[in-house]
Short mmCIF file of C-alpha atoms in Angstrom, two decimals:
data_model
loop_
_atom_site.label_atom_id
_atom_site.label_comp_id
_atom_site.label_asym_id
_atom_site.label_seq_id
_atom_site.Cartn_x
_atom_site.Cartn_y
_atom_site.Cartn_z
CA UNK A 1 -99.67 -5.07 -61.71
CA UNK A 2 -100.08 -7.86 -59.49
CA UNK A 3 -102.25 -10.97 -60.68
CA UNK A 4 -105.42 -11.35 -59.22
CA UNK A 5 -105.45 -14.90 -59.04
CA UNK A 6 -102.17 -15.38 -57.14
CA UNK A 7 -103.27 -16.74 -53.84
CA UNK A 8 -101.75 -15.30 -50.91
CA UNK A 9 -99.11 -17.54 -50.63
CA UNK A 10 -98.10 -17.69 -54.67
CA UNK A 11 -97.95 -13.75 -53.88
CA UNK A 12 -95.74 -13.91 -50.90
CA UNK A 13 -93.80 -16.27 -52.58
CA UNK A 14 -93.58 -16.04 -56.15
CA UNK A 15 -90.91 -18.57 -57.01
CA UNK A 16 -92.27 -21.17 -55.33
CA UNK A 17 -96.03 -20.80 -55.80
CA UNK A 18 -98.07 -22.67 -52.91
CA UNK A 19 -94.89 -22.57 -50.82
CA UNK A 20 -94.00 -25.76 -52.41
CA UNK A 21 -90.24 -27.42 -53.90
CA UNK A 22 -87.88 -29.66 -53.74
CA UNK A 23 -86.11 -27.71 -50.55
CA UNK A 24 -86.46 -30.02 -47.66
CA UNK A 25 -86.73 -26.28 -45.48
CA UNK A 26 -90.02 -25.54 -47.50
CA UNK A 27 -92.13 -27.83 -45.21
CA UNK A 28 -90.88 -25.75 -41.82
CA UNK A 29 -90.37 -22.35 -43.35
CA UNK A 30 -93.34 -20.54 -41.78
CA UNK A 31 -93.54 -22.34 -38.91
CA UNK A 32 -92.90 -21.03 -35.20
CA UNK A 33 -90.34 -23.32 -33.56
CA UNK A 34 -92.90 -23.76 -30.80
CA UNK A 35 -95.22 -25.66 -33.64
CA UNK A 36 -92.72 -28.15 -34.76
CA UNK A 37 -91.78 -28.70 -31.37
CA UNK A 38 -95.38 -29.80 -30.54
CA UNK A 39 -95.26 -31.69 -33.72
CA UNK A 40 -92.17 -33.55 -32.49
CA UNK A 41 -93.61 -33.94 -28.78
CA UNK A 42 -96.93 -35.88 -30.02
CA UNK A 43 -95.16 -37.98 -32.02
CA UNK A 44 -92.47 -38.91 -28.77
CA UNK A 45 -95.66 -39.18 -26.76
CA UNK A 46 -97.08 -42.11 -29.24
CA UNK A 47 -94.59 -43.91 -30.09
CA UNK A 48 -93.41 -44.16 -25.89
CA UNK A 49 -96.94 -45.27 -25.75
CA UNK A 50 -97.36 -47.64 -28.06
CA UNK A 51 -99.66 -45.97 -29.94
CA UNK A 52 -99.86 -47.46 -33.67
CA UNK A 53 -100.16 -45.07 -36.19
CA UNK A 54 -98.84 -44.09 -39.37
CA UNK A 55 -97.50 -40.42 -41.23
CA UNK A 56 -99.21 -39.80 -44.23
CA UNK A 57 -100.01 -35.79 -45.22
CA UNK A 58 -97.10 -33.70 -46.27
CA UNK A 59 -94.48 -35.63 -44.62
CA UNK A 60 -95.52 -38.82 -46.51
CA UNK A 61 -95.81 -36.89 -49.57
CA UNK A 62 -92.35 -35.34 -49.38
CA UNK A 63 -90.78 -39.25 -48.23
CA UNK A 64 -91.78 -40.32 -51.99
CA UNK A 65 -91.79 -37.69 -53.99
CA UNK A 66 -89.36 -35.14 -52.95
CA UNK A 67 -91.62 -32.40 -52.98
CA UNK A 68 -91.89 -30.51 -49.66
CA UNK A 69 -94.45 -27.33 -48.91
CA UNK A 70 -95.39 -25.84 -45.78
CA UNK A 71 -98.29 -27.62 -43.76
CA UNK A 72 -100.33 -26.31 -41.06
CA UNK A 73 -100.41 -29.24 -39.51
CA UNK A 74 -99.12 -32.99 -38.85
CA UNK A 75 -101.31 -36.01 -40.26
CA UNK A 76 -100.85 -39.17 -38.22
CA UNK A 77 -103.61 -42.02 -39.69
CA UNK A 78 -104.19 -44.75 -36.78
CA UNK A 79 -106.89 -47.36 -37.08
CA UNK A 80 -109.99 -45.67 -35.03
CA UNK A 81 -109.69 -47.69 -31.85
CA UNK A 82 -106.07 -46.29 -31.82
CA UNK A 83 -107.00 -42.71 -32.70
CA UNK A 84 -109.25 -42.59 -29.06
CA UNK A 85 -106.17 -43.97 -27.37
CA UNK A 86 -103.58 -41.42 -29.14
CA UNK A 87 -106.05 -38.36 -27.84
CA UNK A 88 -105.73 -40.25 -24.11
CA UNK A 89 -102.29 -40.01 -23.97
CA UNK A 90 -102.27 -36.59 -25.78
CA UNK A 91 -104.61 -35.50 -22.92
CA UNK A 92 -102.48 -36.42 -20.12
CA UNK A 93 -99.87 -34.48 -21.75
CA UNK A 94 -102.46 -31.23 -21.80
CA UNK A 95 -103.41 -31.52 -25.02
CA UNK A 96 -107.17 -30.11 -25.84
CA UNK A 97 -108.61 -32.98 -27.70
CA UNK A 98 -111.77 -33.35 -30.06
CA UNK A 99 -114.20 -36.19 -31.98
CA UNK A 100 -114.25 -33.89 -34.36
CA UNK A 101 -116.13 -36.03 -36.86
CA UNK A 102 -116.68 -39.66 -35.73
CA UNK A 103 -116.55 -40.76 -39.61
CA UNK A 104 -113.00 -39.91 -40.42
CA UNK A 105 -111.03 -37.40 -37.70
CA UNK A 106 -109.97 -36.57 -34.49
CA UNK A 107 -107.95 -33.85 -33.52
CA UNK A 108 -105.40 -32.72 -30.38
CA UNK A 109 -104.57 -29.09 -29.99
CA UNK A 110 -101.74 -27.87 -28.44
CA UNK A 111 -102.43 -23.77 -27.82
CA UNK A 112 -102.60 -22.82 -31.07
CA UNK A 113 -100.89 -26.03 -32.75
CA UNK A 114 -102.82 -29.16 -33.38
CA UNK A 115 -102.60 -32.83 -34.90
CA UNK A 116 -104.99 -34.31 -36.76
CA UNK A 117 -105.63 -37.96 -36.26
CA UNK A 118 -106.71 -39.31 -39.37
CA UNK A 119 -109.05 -43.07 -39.27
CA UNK A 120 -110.74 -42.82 -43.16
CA UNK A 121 -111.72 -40.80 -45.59
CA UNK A 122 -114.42 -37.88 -45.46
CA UNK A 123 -116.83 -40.21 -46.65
CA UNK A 124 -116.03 -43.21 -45.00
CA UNK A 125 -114.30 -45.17 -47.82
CA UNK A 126 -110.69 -45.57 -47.43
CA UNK A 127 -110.81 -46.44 -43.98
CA UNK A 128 -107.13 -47.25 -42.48
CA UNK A 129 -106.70 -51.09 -41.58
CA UNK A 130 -104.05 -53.60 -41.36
CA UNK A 131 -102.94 -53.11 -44.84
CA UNK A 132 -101.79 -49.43 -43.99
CA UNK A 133 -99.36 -50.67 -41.67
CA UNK A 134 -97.92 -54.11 -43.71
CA UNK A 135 -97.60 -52.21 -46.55
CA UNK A 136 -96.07 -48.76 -45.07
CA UNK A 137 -92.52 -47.27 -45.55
CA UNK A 138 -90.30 -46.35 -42.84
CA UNK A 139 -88.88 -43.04 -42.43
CA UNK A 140 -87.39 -40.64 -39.85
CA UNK A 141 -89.55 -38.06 -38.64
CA UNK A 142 -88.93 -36.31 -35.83
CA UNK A 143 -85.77 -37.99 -35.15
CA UNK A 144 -88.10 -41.01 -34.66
CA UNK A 145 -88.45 -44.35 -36.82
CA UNK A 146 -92.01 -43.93 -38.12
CA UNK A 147 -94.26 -45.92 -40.51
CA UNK A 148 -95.13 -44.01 -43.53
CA UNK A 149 -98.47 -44.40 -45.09
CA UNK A 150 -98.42 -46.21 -48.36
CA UNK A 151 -98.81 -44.24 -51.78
CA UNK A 152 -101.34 -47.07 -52.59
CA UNK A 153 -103.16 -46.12 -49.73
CA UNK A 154 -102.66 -41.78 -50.26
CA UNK A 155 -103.95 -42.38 -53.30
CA UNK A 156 -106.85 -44.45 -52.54
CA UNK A 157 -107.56 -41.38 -49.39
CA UNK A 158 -106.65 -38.53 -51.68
CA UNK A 159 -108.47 -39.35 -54.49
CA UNK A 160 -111.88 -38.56 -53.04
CA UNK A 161 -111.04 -34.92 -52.31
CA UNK A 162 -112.32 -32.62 -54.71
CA UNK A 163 -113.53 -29.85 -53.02
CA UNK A 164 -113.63 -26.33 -55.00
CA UNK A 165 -110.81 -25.08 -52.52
CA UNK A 166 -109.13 -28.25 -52.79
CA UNK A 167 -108.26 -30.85 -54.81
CA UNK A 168 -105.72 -33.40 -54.65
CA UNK A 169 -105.42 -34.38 -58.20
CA UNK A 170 -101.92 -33.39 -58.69
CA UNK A 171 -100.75 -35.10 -55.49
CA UNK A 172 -102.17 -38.11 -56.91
CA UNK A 173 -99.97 -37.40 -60.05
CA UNK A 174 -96.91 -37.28 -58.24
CA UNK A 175 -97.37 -39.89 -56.55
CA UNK A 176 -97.98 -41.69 -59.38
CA UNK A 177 -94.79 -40.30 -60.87
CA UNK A 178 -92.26 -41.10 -58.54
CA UNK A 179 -93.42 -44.26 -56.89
CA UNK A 180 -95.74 -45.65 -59.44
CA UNK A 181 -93.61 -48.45 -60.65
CA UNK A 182 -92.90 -50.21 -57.54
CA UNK A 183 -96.33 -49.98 -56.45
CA UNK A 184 -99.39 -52.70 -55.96
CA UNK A 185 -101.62 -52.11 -58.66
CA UNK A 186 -103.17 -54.88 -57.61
CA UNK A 187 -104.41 -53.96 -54.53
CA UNK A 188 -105.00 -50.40 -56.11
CA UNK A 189 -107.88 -51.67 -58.10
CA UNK A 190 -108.92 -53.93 -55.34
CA UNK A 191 -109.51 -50.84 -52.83
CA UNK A 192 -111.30 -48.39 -54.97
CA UNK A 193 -113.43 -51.32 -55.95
CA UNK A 194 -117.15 -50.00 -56.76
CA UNK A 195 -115.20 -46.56 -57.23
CA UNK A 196 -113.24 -47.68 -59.99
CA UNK A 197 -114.30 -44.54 -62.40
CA UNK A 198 -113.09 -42.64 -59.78
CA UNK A 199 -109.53 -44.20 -59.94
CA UNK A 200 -109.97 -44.23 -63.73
CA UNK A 201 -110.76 -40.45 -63.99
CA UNK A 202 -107.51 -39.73 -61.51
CA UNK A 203 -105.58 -41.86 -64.06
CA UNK A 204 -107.12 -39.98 -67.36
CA UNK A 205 -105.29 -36.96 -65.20
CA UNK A 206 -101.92 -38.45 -64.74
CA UNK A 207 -102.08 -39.32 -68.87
CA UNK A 208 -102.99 -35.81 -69.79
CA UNK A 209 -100.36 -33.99 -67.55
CA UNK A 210 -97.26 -36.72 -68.42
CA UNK A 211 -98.20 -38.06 -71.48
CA UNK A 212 -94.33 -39.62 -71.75
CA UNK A 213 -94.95 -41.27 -69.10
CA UNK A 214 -97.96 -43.31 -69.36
CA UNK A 215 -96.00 -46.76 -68.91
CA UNK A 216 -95.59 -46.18 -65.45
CA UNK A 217 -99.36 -47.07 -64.90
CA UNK A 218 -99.39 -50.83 -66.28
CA UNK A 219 -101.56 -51.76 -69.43
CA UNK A 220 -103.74 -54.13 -67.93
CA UNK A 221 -105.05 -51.45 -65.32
CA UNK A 222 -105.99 -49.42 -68.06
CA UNK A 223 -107.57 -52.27 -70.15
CA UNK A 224 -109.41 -53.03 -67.18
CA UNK A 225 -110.51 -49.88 -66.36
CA UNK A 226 -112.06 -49.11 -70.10
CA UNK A 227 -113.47 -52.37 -70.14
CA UNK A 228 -115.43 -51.57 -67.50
CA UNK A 229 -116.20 -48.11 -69.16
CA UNK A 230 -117.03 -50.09 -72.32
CA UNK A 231 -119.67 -52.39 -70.22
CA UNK A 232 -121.56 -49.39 -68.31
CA UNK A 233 -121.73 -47.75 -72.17
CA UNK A 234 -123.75 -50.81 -73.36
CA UNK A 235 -125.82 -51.62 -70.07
CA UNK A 236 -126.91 -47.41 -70.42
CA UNK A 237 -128.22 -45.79 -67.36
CA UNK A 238 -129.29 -46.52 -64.21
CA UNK A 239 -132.65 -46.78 -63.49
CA UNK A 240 -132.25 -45.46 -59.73
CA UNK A 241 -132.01 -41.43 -60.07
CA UNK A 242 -129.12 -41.19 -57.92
CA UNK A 243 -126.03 -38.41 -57.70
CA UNK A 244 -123.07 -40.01 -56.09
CA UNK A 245 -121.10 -36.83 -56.42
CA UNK A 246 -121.17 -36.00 -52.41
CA UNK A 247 -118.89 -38.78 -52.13
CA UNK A 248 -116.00 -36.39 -53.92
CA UNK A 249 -117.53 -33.70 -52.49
CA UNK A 250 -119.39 -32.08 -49.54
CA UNK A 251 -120.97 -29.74 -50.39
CA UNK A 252 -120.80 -29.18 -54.65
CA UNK A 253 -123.72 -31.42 -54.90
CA UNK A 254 -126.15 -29.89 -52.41
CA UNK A 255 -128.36 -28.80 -55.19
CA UNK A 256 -128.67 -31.58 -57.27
CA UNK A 257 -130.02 -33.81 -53.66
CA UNK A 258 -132.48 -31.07 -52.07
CA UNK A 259 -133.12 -29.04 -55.35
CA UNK A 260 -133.49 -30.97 -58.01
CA UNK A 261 -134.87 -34.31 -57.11
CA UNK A 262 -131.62 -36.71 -57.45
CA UNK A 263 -131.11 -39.43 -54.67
CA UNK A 264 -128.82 -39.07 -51.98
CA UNK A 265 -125.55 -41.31 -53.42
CA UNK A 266 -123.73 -41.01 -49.93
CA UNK A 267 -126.37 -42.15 -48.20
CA UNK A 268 -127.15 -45.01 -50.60
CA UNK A 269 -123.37 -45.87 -51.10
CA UNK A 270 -123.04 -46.32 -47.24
CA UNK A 271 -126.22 -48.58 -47.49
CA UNK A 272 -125.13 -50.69 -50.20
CA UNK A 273 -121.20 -50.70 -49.59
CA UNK A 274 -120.22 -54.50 -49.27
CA UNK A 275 -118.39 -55.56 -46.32
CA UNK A 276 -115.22 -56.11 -48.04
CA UNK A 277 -113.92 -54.78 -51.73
CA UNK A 278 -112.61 -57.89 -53.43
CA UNK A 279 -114.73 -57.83 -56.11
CA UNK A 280 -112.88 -54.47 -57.56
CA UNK A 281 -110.69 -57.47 -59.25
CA UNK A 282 -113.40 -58.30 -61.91
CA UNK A 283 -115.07 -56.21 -64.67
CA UNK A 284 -118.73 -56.94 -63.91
CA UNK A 285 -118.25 -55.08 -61.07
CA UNK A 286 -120.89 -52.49 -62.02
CA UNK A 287 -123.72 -54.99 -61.76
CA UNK A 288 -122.54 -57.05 -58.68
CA UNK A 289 -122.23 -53.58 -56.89
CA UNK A 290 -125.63 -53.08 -56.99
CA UNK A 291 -126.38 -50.42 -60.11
CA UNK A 292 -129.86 -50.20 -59.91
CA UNK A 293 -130.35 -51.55 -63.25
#
């Protein structure tokens, strides 16, 4: 009897469920040769131009953990200024081109194939900067020398996506896995910043699914982060009724905003969000961020 909760993909491929492994072919498997080409052509067309961008998505993924699936598309992240000038030169190629949402993406289609152009995340937060581009990796992609976005940074992006029908916890685990000892915890704590129990509940995750591993993520992080727990335990609620869940999600939180009375947290969060996030370094954070208390 076939499962009914196979997806389509776990059913057309059974032994590698979500078209995923360690087989460097899974990523181009179902894909036309006319798609990777176009993939290939838009990243010759950038970097001829000049165009600053760099790989994150499945690519990235795959450069640090060794894990490859099949993607539908290519994810280049530019800073936003550089994301209007990759759809120029995408244009003059004949690409169709689209704003598709002015707080986080851009795309170029090519027939049938597109690229998404990737400037922050869904709600605004991790929004690429210098820091993507000191900090990045270089790989070959394409049979070009490209940047590859930071796991520091794919976490910080990734970590805010959990949507019912998708959820990037586990890349976040992986990522932890196989690069988390060599990466800036540091500047980890620094970007999530007022979103701190966001990081923390990603890290919870990782601790639960490798508990053998829990050294990778260094001790003072976690002190840090359940000192801060500890704190918001003693200072109570907030006296601001406020649901900051559409910043993790679009649309899961619809109710609790137009239904049932709550305060919009997005809306407030992109009212209240400091110009820069150094202050993610100290554990009063919750009061200097503005709690309502």
């Amino acid at each position: 009897m076939e499962h009914p909760y196979l997806s389509p993909m776990e059913k057309r491929h059974p032994n590698h469920p979500g078209d995923m492994g360690t087989d460097a072919a899974l990523a181009e498997r179902e894909r036309a040769p006319d798609e990777i080409n176009a993939r290939a052509r838009a990243v010759g067309l950038l970097h001829d131009a000049g165009v600053p961008f760099v790989v994150g998505g499945a690519y990235a993924y795959a450069t640090y953990t060794g894990i490859y699936r099949d993607t539908k598309d290519l994810d280049l992240f530019p800073r936003k200024a550089d994301a209007v000038r990759a759809l120029e030169v995408l244009e003059k190629d004949g690409w169709r081109t689209e704003h598709h949402d002015e707080v986080w993406i851009y795309k170029a289609y090519k027939g049938d194939y597109f690229v998404d152009f990737i400037f922050s995340s869904g709600n605004g937060v991790a929004t690429v900067d210098d820091e993507w581009f000191t900090n990045a990796k270089k790989a070959n992609i394409f049979g070009y020398e490209c940047l590859i976005a930071p796991a520091e940074e794919m976490i910080w992006s990734k970590a805010f996506v959990t949507e019912r029908e998708r959820y990037d916890g586990a890349d976040i685990n992986h990522l932890i896995l196989k690069a988390g000892r060599e990466m800036d915890w540091d500047r980890i704590l620094r970007r999530f910043d007022r979103y701190w129990e966001v990081l923390l509940s990603h890290l919870m995750m990782f601790r639960f699914a490798y508990p053998s591993e829990r050294d990778i993520v260094p001790n003072y992080v976690m002190t840090e982060l359940m000192s801060r727990t500890l704190q918001t335990v003693r200072d109570g609620s907030w006296d601001t009724r406020l649901c900051r869940g559409n910043l993790v999600s679009k649309v899961n939180y619809h109710v609790d905003i137009h239904h049932w009375g709550f305060g919009d947290g997005r809306a407030w969060d992109e009212q209240e969000r400091p110009e820069g996030d150094v202050r993610g370094a100290r554990s009063e954070l919750e009061n200097t961020a503005g709690s309502g208390r």
